[in-house]
Amino acid sequence: MSVKLEISFSKSARLDGVTAILLKASGDGAAAGIADVDPSGVYERAAKVRKFTGKSLAKLDVVAPHGSSVDRMVVLGLGDAAKMSDHDWLRAGGTAVSTLSGVESAVVYLDAAGVDVSGKQAADFALGMLLRAYKFDSFKTSKKKDEDEDDSKVKTLKVTLVTAAASDAKKAFVDAEGVAGGVLLARDLVNLPPNVLGPEEFAARAKAMEKLGVEIEILGEKEMKKLGMGALLGVAQGSSRPPRLVVMQWKGGKAKDKPIAFVGKGVVFDSGGISIKPAGGMEDMKGDMGGAAAVTGLMHALASRKAKANVVGIIGLVENMPDGNAQRPGDIVTSMSGQTIEIVNTDAEGRLVLGDALWYCNERFEPKFMINLATLTGAVLVALGSHHAGLFSNDDALSEQLLAAGLQTHERLWRLPLGKEYDKMIDSRFADMKNSGGRHAGSITAAQFLQRFVKETPWAHLDVAGTAMGSPADEISQSWASGYGVRLLDQLVRANYES
Ligand code: BES
Ligand code: MN
Ligand code: ZN
């Protein structure tokens, strides 16, 4: 059972019957709040026995400390607290929440002895808690025996974060909660099974963001046909489920300001089509809408925190299936741009969806920039694994902003090259281009394909095939779907594009 986390900030808290978590910097100083929690000096002995010194993310756990009103005391090490990055604060919050399985009420002493925690750091700690507490288990009806028995009974976990910076923290947390909501929405969308989340169902979930003030338009097959989106429609034609193009607008900036735009690949399931994929691991292709999920989560985050920017989000939602009406290798389709594409591999479908979505975005909105996110190529996994997404861009300034946001949020990017020699690799004998340049430089030729649909607009493509899903568990995520991209792009907007 997923627990609902209720977080509040305060300068003090009631301690009877709670689990108390105390943060402690490494070194000799005591943890702040220790005198309240541990009147009879249990800590010193326990620390000695466990050789606990407050190393980063080390834990010392004492149940029912003698002479104390708390049920349990957990001291959590921070290492060199003065040197902690934003991401370290998230990790600390995530680790704190990992000690609270089966607990209903907890108090965290945030002010590590010797360091003043800022409101932002306290809010980051809380954000880490929210991200770690996420569990996708709504499809499990029976609990496995190996799971913690207590877990099933607890529905809500109330946590009071005690800090001198409580009032600043509360303000910063309003934003953090919006961002967490966006990340968790993206994770849900990616984790959901493909029978439950088709293009229409995905679009309906995007539409639900109207209540946050996001304007939503949903284009169906007819509208897309009229626009000439032959590339996107070609992918959709092998599935019995019709495609959707969702246009989301958040108008938080000045009316006359051009928008910034985010475009996502939303292949709700990628079987490969007629160029069908091998069976092993094909179930992972339910996550082939990770780019669209990140764009949707980002819009949720920006609207929730009322970002002062005009932002467009566009997602192309299709299913890539091999029925009797499916497109074939050898087919030539005409994209909205007028450019023709020879389909040489129906499994290179993401670029077809994005080509039309990017062109449409550029024509209609003339945005300041376009950033697209896509689980585009297996090759980016070979190159970068799951710790960096691939970054491709025609604009150095935009790239620098993205790389900086990546370091800040720890949703990291690595820039890879574009160039005319690579572009040439997708020239076709029969049409303006073909949809695959073969195995060599697979991620780059995919990016070159996209670039043919962006003209001179500053543009970046993030290949998130390795980072959006199948991510290794860490302090802030135990989920298959990471929600990668939401925090990254929220930070990009926050740092550079809010008036
Ligand atoms: N959705 C896949 C890419 C992918 C692979 C995402 C593994 C996540 C994990 C994409 O549509 C695809 O099939 N790409 C092909 C391109 C090839 C046919 C040119 C690939 O990467 O093999
Ligand atoms: Mn594919
Ligand atoms: Zn795909």
Coordinates of C-alpha atoms and ligand atoms in Angstrom, one line a residue:
M1 CA 0.0 0.0 0.0
S2 CA 1.3 3.4 -1.0
V3 CA 1.5 5.7 2.0
K4 CA 0.4 9.3 1.8
L5 CA 3.0 11.6 3.1
E6 CA 1.9 14.8 5.0
I7 CA 4.7 17.2 5.6
S8 CA 4.7 20.3 7.8
F9 CA 7.3 22.6 9.0
S10 CA 7.6 24.0 12.5
K11 CA 10.0 25.5 15.0
S12 CA 9.1 22.8 17.5
A13 CA 7.0 19.6 17.8
R14 CA 5.4 17.2 20.2
L15 CA 7.5 14.1 20.7
D16 CA 5.5 11.6 22.5
G17 CA 5.0 8.3 20.6
V18 CA 6.8 9.5 17.4
T19 CA 9.9 8.4 15.6
A20 CA 12.4 11.2 15.9
I21 CA 15.0 11.6 13.1
L22 CA 18.0 13.8 14.0
L23 CA 20.4 15.0 11.3
K24 CA 24.0 15.0 12.3
A25 CA 27.0 16.4 10.5
S26 CA 30.1 14.3 10.7
G27 CA 32.5 15.1 13.6
D28 CA 32.2 15.6 17.3
G29 CA 29.2 17.9 17.6
A30 CA 25.9 16.4 18.8
A31 CA 22.9 16.2 16.6
A32 CA 20.6 19.2 17.0
G33 CA 17.6 18.3 19.1
I34 CA 19.3 15.5 20.8
A35 CA 18.7 16.9 24.3
D36 CA 14.9 16.8 23.7
V37 CA 14.9 13.3 22.4
D38 CA 17.5 11.7 24.5
P39 CA 17.5 13.0 28.0
S40 CA 19.4 10.1 29.5
G41 CA 22.3 10.0 27.0
V42 CA 21.5 6.8 25.1
Y43 CA 23.0 8.3 21.9
E44 CA 26.6 8.4 23.1
R45 CA 26.7 4.8 24.0
A46 CA 24.8 3.7 20.8
A47 CA 27.1 5.7 18.6
K48 CA 30.1 4.2 20.3
V49 CA 28.8 0.6 19.9
R50 CA 28.0 1.2 16.2
K51 CA 31.0 3.4 15.5
F52 CA 28.6 6.0 14.2
T53 CA 30.3 9.3 13.4
G54 CA 27.7 10.9 11.1
K55 CA 29.1 9.9 7.7
S56 CA 26.9 10.8 4.8
L57 CA 23.7 8.9 4.8
A58 CA 24.8 6.5 7.6
K59 CA 22.0 5.7 10.1
L60 CA 21.9 4.9 13.8
D61 CA 18.6 3.5 14.9
V62 CA 17.6 3.2 18.6
V63 CA 14.2 1.8 19.5
A64 CA 12.4 3.2 22.6
P65 CA 15.4 5.1 23.9
H66 CA 15.5 4.9 27.7
G67 CA 13.9 7.8 29.5
S68 CA 12.6 9.4 26.3
S69 CA 9.0 10.0 25.2
V70 CA 9.8 9.1 21.6
D71 CA 9.3 5.6 20.4
R72 CA 12.4 5.5 18.3
M73 CA 15.3 7.7 17.5
V74 CA 17.1 7.6 14.2
V75 CA 20.3 9.7 13.8
L76 CA 21.0 10.3 10.1
G77 CA 24.5 11.3 9.0
L78 CA 25.1 14.2 6.6
G79 CA 28.8 14.0 6.2
D80 CA 30.3 17.5 5.7
A81 CA 26.9 19.3 6.0
A82 CA 28.3 22.7 4.9
K83 CA 29.3 21.2 1.6
M84 CA 26.1 19.5 0.7
S85 CA 24.7 20.0 -2.8
D86 CA 21.0 20.5 -3.5
H87 CA 20.9 16.8 -4.6
D88 CA 22.6 15.7 -1.3
W89 CA 19.6 17.3 0.5
L90 CA 17.2 15.3 -1.6
R91 CA 19.1 12.2 -0.9
A92 CA 19.1 12.8 2.8
G93 CA 15.3 13.3 2.7
G94 CA 14.9 10.2 0.7
T95 CA 17.0 8.2 3.1
A96 CA 15.1 9.6 6.1
V97 CA 11.8 8.4 4.6
S98 CA 13.3 4.9 3.9
T99 CA 13.5 4.4 7.7
L100 CA 9.8 5.2 8.3
S101 CA 8.2 2.0 6.9
G102 CA 5.2 1.3 9.1
V103 CA 5.5 4.6 11.0
E104 CA 2.5 6.9 11.4
S105 CA 4.1 9.9 12.9
A106 CA 7.6 11.3 12.8
V107 CA 9.5 14.4 13.7
V108 CA 12.7 15.4 11.9
Y109 CA 15.3 17.7 13.5
L110 CA 16.7 19.4 10.4
D111 CA 19.1 21.8 12.0
A112 CA 22.2 19.7 12.2
A113 CA 24.4 20.9 15.0
G114 CA 26.8 23.5 13.9
V115 CA 25.0 24.3 10.5
D116 CA 22.0 26.4 9.8
V117 CA 19.7 24.8 7.3
S118 CA 18.2 27.2 4.9
G119 CA 14.5 27.2 3.9
K120 CA 15.5 25.9 0.4
Q121 CA 17.5 23.1 1.9
A122 CA 14.7 22.1 4.2
A123 CA 12.3 22.1 1.2
D124 CA 14.7 20.0 -0.8
F125 CA 14.9 17.5 2.1
A126 CA 11.1 17.4 2.0
L127 CA 11.1 17.0 -1.8
G128 CA 13.5 14.0 -1.4
M129 CA 11.0 12.5 1.0
L130 CA 8.1 12.9 -1.4
L131 CA 10.1 11.4 -4.3
R132 CA 11.3 8.4 -2.2
A133 CA 7.8 7.7 -0.8
Y134 CA 6.4 7.1 -4.2
K135 CA 5.3 3.5 -4.9
F136 CA 3.5 2.2 -8.0
D137 CA 1.5 -0.7 -6.5
S138 CA -2.1 0.0 -7.4
F139 CA -2.2 -3.2 -9.5
K140 CA -1.1 -5.4 -6.6
T141 CA -4.1 -6.9 -4.9
S142 CA -2.2 -9.3 -2.5
K143 CA 0.8 -8.5 -0.4
K144 CA 3.9 -10.6 -0.8
K145 CA 5.0 -12.3 2.5
D146 CA 8.4 -10.7 2.3
E147 CA 7.1 -7.2 2.5
D148 CA 7.0 -5.4 5.8
E149 CA 3.8 -6.5 7.7
D150 CA 3.3 -3.0 9.3
D151 CA 3.4 -1.3 6.0
S152 CA -0.1 -2.4 4.9
K153 CA -1.8 -0.8 7.9
V154 CA -0.4 2.7 7.6
K155 CA -2.2 4.9 5.2
T156 CA -0.8 8.3 6.1
L157 CA 2.6 9.2 7.4
K158 CA 2.7 12.6 9.2
V159 CA 6.1 14.2 9.3
T160 CA 6.9 17.4 11.1
L161 CA 10.2 19.0 10.0
V162 CA 11.6 21.0 12.9
T163 CA 13.9 23.9 11.9
A164 CA 14.6 27.5 12.8
A165 CA 14.0 28.3 9.1
A166 CA 10.4 26.9 9.2
S167 CA 8.7 29.9 7.7
D168 CA 11.1 30.2 4.7
A169 CA 10.9 26.4 4.3
K170 CA 7.1 26.5 4.1
K171 CA 7.3 29.0 1.3
A172 CA 10.0 27.1 -0.6
F173 CA 8.0 23.9 -0.1
V174 CA 4.9 25.2 -2.0
D175 CA 7.1 25.1 -5.1
A176 CA 8.8 21.8 -4.2
E177 CA 5.4 20.2 -3.8
G178 CA 4.4 21.3 -7.3
V179 CA 7.6 19.8 -8.7
A180 CA 7.1 16.6 -6.8
G181 CA 3.6 16.3 -8.2
G182 CA 5.0 16.7 -11.7
V183 CA 7.7 14.0 -11.2
L184 CA 5.2 11.6 -9.6
L185 CA 2.7 12.2 -12.4
A186 CA 5.4 11.4 -15.0
R187 CA 6.4 8.2 -13.1
D188 CA 2.8 7.1 -13.0
L189 CA 2.3 7.6 -16.7
V190 CA 5.5 5.6 -17.6
N191 CA 4.7 2.8 -15.1
L192 CA 1.1 2.3 -16.2
P193 CA 0.6 -0.8 -18.4
P194 CA -0.1 -0.2 -22.0
N195 CA -3.5 -1.7 -22.0
V196 CA -4.6 0.8 -19.5
L197 CA -2.8 3.8 -20.9
G198 CA -3.4 4.2 -24.6
P199 CA -3.3 7.5 -26.6
E200 CA -6.8 8.5 -25.5
E201 CA -6.3 7.7 -21.9
F202 CA -3.0 9.6 -21.8
A203 CA -4.7 12.6 -23.4
A204 CA -7.5 12.4 -20.8
R205 CA -4.9 12.6 -18.0
A206 CA -3.3 15.6 -19.6
K207 CA -6.7 17.2 -19.9
A208 CA -7.1 16.8 -16.1
M209 CA -4.5 19.6 -15.8
E210 CA -7.1 22.1 -16.8
K211 CA -7.9 22.4 -13.2
L212 CA -4.4 23.8 -12.6
G213 CA -5.0 26.4 -15.2
V214 CA -3.3 24.7 -18.1
E215 CA -5.1 25.2 -21.5
I216 CA -5.5 21.9 -23.2
E217 CA -6.4 21.1 -26.8
I218 CA -6.6 17.5 -28.1
L219 CA -6.2 16.9 -31.8
G220 CA -7.6 13.7 -33.3
E221 CA -7.0 11.8 -36.5
K222 CA -9.1 14.1 -38.6
E223 CA -7.4 17.3 -37.5
M224 CA -4.0 15.7 -38.0
K225 CA -4.9 14.5 -41.4
K226 CA -6.0 18.0 -42.3
L227 CA -2.7 19.4 -41.1
G228 CA -0.9 16.8 -43.3
M229 CA 0.9 14.9 -40.5
G230 CA 1.6 11.9 -42.6
A231 CA 4.6 10.9 -40.6
L232 CA 2.9 10.7 -37.2
L233 CA -0.2 9.1 -38.8
G234 CA 1.8 6.5 -40.6
V235 CA 3.0 5.2 -37.2
A236 CA -0.5 5.1 -35.8
Q237 CA -2.1 3.3 -38.7
G238 CA -1.1 -0.2 -37.5
S239 CA -2.9 0.1 -34.2
S240 CA -6.6 -0.1 -33.5
R241 CA -6.2 2.8 -31.1
P242 CA -6.3 6.2 -32.7
P243 CA -3.6 8.8 -32.1
R244 CA -3.8 12.1 -30.3
L245 CA -1.8 15.2 -30.3
V246 CA -2.1 17.2 -27.1
V247 CA -1.3 20.9 -26.9
M248 CA -0.8 22.3 -23.4
Q249 CA -0.4 25.9 -22.7
W250 CA 0.6 27.6 -19.5
K251 CA 0.4 31.4 -19.7
G252 CA 2.2 32.6 -16.6
G253 CA 4.4 35.2 -18.4
K254 CA 3.7 38.6 -20.0
A255 CA 1.1 38.4 -22.7
K256 CA 3.4 39.6 -25.5
D257 CA 6.3 37.2 -24.6
K258 CA 6.9 34.4 -27.1
P259 CA 6.5 31.0 -25.4
I260 CA 9.2 28.4 -24.8
A261 CA 8.2 25.0 -26.0
F262 CA 8.6 21.4 -24.9
V263 CA 7.8 18.5 -27.2
G264 CA 7.5 14.8 -26.1
K265 CA 7.5 11.4 -27.8
G266 CA 4.5 9.5 -26.6
V267 CA 4.6 6.0 -28.1
V268 CA 2.3 4.3 -25.5
F269 CA 3.6 1.0 -26.7
D270 CA 6.4 0.3 -29.2
S271 CA 6.2 -3.2 -30.7
G272 CA 8.4 -2.1 -33.5
G273 CA 5.5 -2.5 -36.0
I274 CA 6.2 -4.7 -39.0
S275 CA 9.9 -4.5 -38.1
I276 CA 8.9 -6.2 -34.9
K277 CA 11.1 -6.2 -31.9
P278 CA 12.4 -9.4 -30.3
A279 CA 10.2 -10.8 -27.5
G280 CA 12.7 -10.4 -24.7
G281 CA 12.1 -7.2 -22.8
M282 CA 9.4 -6.0 -25.1
E283 CA 7.2 -5.2 -22.1
D284 CA 9.6 -2.3 -21.3
M285 CA 8.2 -0.6 -24.4
K286 CA 5.2 0.5 -22.4
G287 CA 7.6 3.2 -21.2
D288 CA 8.2 4.6 -24.8
M289 CA 6.2 7.6 -23.8
G290 CA 8.7 8.7 -21.2
G291 CA 9.4 11.9 -23.2
A292 CA 5.7 12.8 -23.3
A293 CA 5.3 11.9 -19.6
A294 CA 8.2 14.3 -18.7
V295 CA 6.6 17.1 -20.7
T296 CA 3.2 16.5 -19.0
G297 CA 4.9 16.3 -15.6
L298 CA 6.7 19.6 -16.4
M299 CA 3.5 21.4 -17.3
H300 CA 2.0 20.1 -14.1
A301 CA 5.0 21.4 -12.1
L302 CA 5.1 24.8 -13.7
A303 CA 1.3 25.3 -13.4
S304 CA 1.3 24.1 -9.8
R305 CA 4.0 26.6 -8.8
K306 CA 2.6 29.3 -11.1
A307 CA 5.8 29.8 -13.0
K308 CA 6.1 33.3 -14.5
A309 CA 6.6 32.1 -18.0
N310 CA 4.7 31.3 -21.2
V311 CA 5.2 27.6 -21.9
V312 CA 3.8 25.3 -24.6
G313 CA 3.9 21.5 -24.2
I314 CA 3.1 19.3 -27.1
I315 CA 2.9 15.5 -27.0
G316 CA 2.4 13.1 -29.9
L317 CA 0.6 10.0 -28.7
V318 CA 0.5 6.9 -30.8
E319 CA 0.8 3.1 -30.5
N320 CA 3.2 1.4 -32.8
M321 CA 1.6 -1.9 -33.8
P322 CA 1.8 -4.4 -36.7
D323 CA -1.7 -5.0 -37.9
G324 CA -2.9 -5.5 -41.5
N325 CA -3.1 -1.8 -42.1
A326 CA 0.4 -1.1 -40.6
Q327 CA 2.9 0.8 -42.6
R328 CA 5.6 -1.2 -44.3
P329 CA 9.3 -0.9 -44.8
G330 CA 9.5 0.8 -48.2
D331 CA 6.5 3.0 -47.7
I332 CA 7.1 6.7 -48.4
V333 CA 5.1 9.2 -46.3
T334 CA 4.8 12.9 -46.5
S335 CA 5.3 14.9 -43.3
M336 CA 3.5 18.1 -42.4
S337 CA 6.6 20.0 -43.5
G338 CA 6.1 18.6 -47.0
Q339 CA 9.4 16.6 -46.8
T340 CA 9.0 13.0 -47.8
I341 CA 10.3 10.1 -45.7
E342 CA 11.1 6.6 -46.9
I343 CA 10.3 4.1 -44.1
V344 CA 13.1 1.7 -44.0
N345 CA 12.4 0.4 -40.5
T346 CA 9.1 0.8 -38.8
D347 CA 10.8 0.5 -35.4
A348 CA 12.4 3.9 -36.0
E349 CA 9.0 5.5 -35.2
G350 CA 9.7 8.1 -32.6
R351 CA 11.4 10.4 -35.0
L352 CA 8.3 10.2 -37.3
V353 CA 6.0 11.3 -34.5
L354 CA 8.4 14.1 -33.4
G355 CA 9.1 15.3 -36.9
D356 CA 5.4 16.3 -37.3
A357 CA 5.1 17.5 -33.7
L358 CA 8.2 19.7 -33.9
W359 CA 7.1 21.2 -37.2
Y360 CA 3.6 21.9 -35.9
C361 CA 5.0 23.5 -32.7
N362 CA 7.4 25.7 -34.7
E363 CA 4.8 26.9 -37.2
R364 CA 2.0 27.6 -34.8
F365 CA 3.9 29.1 -31.8
E366 CA 7.2 30.5 -33.2
P367 CA 8.7 29.7 -29.8
K368 CA 11.9 31.1 -28.3
F369 CA 13.2 27.6 -28.3
M370 CA 12.0 24.0 -28.6
I371 CA 13.3 21.2 -26.4
N372 CA 12.1 17.7 -27.2
L373 CA 12.4 14.7 -25.0
A374 CA 12.2 11.1 -26.4
T375 CA 13.1 7.6 -25.5
L376 CA 14.5 7.6 -29.0
T377 CA 17.3 5.1 -29.4
G378 CA 18.7 2.0 -27.8
A379 CA 22.1 3.4 -29.0
V380 CA 22.0 6.1 -26.3
L381 CA 21.9 3.4 -23.7
V382 CA 25.0 1.8 -25.3
A383 CA 26.8 5.2 -25.2
L384 CA 25.7 6.6 -21.9
G385 CA 23.9 4.0 -19.8
S386 CA 21.4 5.3 -17.4
H387 CA 23.3 8.1 -15.8
H388 CA 23.2 10.8 -18.5
A389 CA 20.7 11.5 -21.1
G390 CA 22.0 12.4 -24.6
L391 CA 21.9 16.1 -25.5
F392 CA 21.9 17.2 -29.1
S393 CA 21.4 20.9 -30.0
N394 CA 21.9 23.5 -32.7
D395 CA 22.4 26.2 -30.0
D396 CA 25.4 26.5 -27.6
A397 CA 23.7 28.9 -25.2
L398 CA 20.7 26.6 -24.8
S399 CA 23.0 23.6 -24.3
E400 CA 24.9 25.4 -21.6
Q401 CA 21.7 26.3 -19.7
L402 CA 20.6 22.7 -20.0
L403 CA 23.9 21.2 -18.9
A404 CA 23.9 23.6 -15.9
A405 CA 20.4 22.6 -14.9
G406 CA 21.5 19.0 -15.2
L407 CA 24.3 19.4 -12.7
Q408 CA 22.0 21.4 -10.4
T409 CA 19.3 18.7 -10.3
H410 CA 21.5 15.7 -10.9
E411 CA 19.4 14.9 -13.9
R412 CA 22.6 14.9 -16.0
L413 CA 23.1 15.4 -19.7
W414 CA 26.0 14.7 -22.0
R415 CA 26.3 16.6 -25.3
L416 CA 26.9 14.6 -28.4
P417 CA 27.7 16.0 -31.9
L418 CA 25.6 16.9 -34.9
G419 CA 27.1 17.5 -38.3
K420 CA 26.5 17.4 -42.0
E421 CA 28.4 14.1 -42.5
Y422 CA 25.9 12.5 -40.1
D423 CA 23.0 14.2 -41.8
K424 CA 24.0 12.7 -45.1
M425 CA 23.6 9.2 -43.6
I426 CA 19.8 9.6 -43.7
D427 CA 19.6 10.7 -47.3
S428 CA 17.3 8.3 -49.2
R429 CA 17.5 7.1 -52.7
F430 CA 13.7 7.4 -53.1
A431 CA 12.6 10.2 -50.9
D432 CA 13.9 13.3 -49.1
M433 CA 15.2 11.2 -46.3
K434 CA 14.9 7.7 -44.8
N435 CA 13.9 7.1 -41.2
S436 CA 17.0 5.2 -40.2
G437 CA 20.7 5.6 -40.9
G438 CA 21.6 2.1 -39.7
R439 CA 23.4 1.1 -36.6
H440 CA 26.4 3.3 -36.7
A441 CA 26.0 6.6 -34.8
G442 CA 22.3 5.6 -34.2
S443 CA 21.6 8.2 -31.7
I444 CA 23.2 11.0 -33.8
T445 CA 21.4 10.1 -37.0
A446 CA 18.1 10.0 -35.1
A447 CA 18.9 13.6 -33.9
Q448 CA 19.8 14.6 -37.4
F449 CA 16.4 13.4 -38.6
L450 CA 14.7 15.6 -36.0
Q451 CA 16.8 18.6 -36.9
R452 CA 15.3 18.5 -40.4
F453 CA 12.0 19.6 -38.8
V454 CA 13.2 22.6 -36.7
K455 CA 14.5 25.2 -39.2
E456 CA 16.6 27.9 -37.5
T457 CA 14.8 27.9 -34.1
P458 CA 17.1 27.2 -31.2
W459 CA 16.4 23.5 -30.4
A460 CA 17.6 20.7 -28.2
H461 CA 16.8 17.0 -28.3
L462 CA 17.2 15.0 -25.1
D463 CA 17.4 11.2 -25.8
V464 CA 16.1 9.8 -22.5
A465 CA 15.9 6.1 -23.5
G466 CA 18.4 5.3 -20.8
T467 CA 17.2 7.6 -18.0
A468 CA 13.4 7.7 -18.2
M469 CA 12.9 4.0 -17.3
G470 CA 14.5 0.9 -16.0
S471 CA 16.5 3.2 -13.7
P472 CA 18.6 1.8 -10.9
A473 CA 17.0 2.4 -7.5
D474 CA 18.6 5.2 -5.5
E475 CA 17.9 7.3 -2.5
I476 CA 15.1 9.3 -4.2
S477 CA 13.5 6.7 -6.4
Q478 CA 12.7 3.1 -6.1
S479 CA 10.5 3.2 -9.1
W480 CA 11.0 1.7 -12.6
A481 CA 10.0 5.0 -14.1
S482 CA 12.3 7.8 -12.8
G483 CA 10.3 10.9 -13.9
Y484 CA 13.6 12.1 -15.5
G485 CA 13.3 15.5 -17.1
V486 CA 10.7 17.2 -14.9
R487 CA 13.1 18.5 -12.3
L488 CA 15.8 19.3 -15.0
L489 CA 13.4 21.4 -17.1
D490 CA 11.7 23.0 -14.1
Q491 CA 15.2 24.2 -13.1
L492 CA 16.0 25.4 -16.6
V493 CA 12.8 27.5 -16.6
R494 CA 13.3 28.7 -13.1
A495 CA 17.0 29.8 -13.7
N496 CA 16.6 31.4 -17.1
Y497 CA 13.1 32.0 -18.3
E498 CA 10.9 33.5 -15.6
S499 CA 10.1 37.2 -15.6
Ligands
BES1 N1 11.7 3.1 -28.5 C1 12.9 2.6 -29.1 C2 14.2 3.0 -28.4 C3 14.4 2.4 -27.1 C4 15.2 1.3 -27.0 C5 14.0 3.0 -25.9 C6 15.4 0.7 -25.7 C7 14.2 2.5 -24.7 C8 14.9 1.4 -24.6 C9 12.9 3.2 -30.6 O1 11.7 3.5 -31.1 C10 13.6 2.2 -31.4 O2 13.1 1.2 -31.6 N2 14.8 2.6 -31.9 C11 15.5 1.8 -32.8 C12 16.0 2.6 -33.9 C13 16.5 1.7 -35.1 C14 15.4 0.9 -35.7 C15 17.1 2.6 -36.1 C16 16.7 1.3 -31.9 O3 17.2 2.0 -31.1 O4 17.1 0.1 -32.1
MN2 MN 10.9 1.8 -32.1
ZN3 ZN 10.1 3.8 -29.8

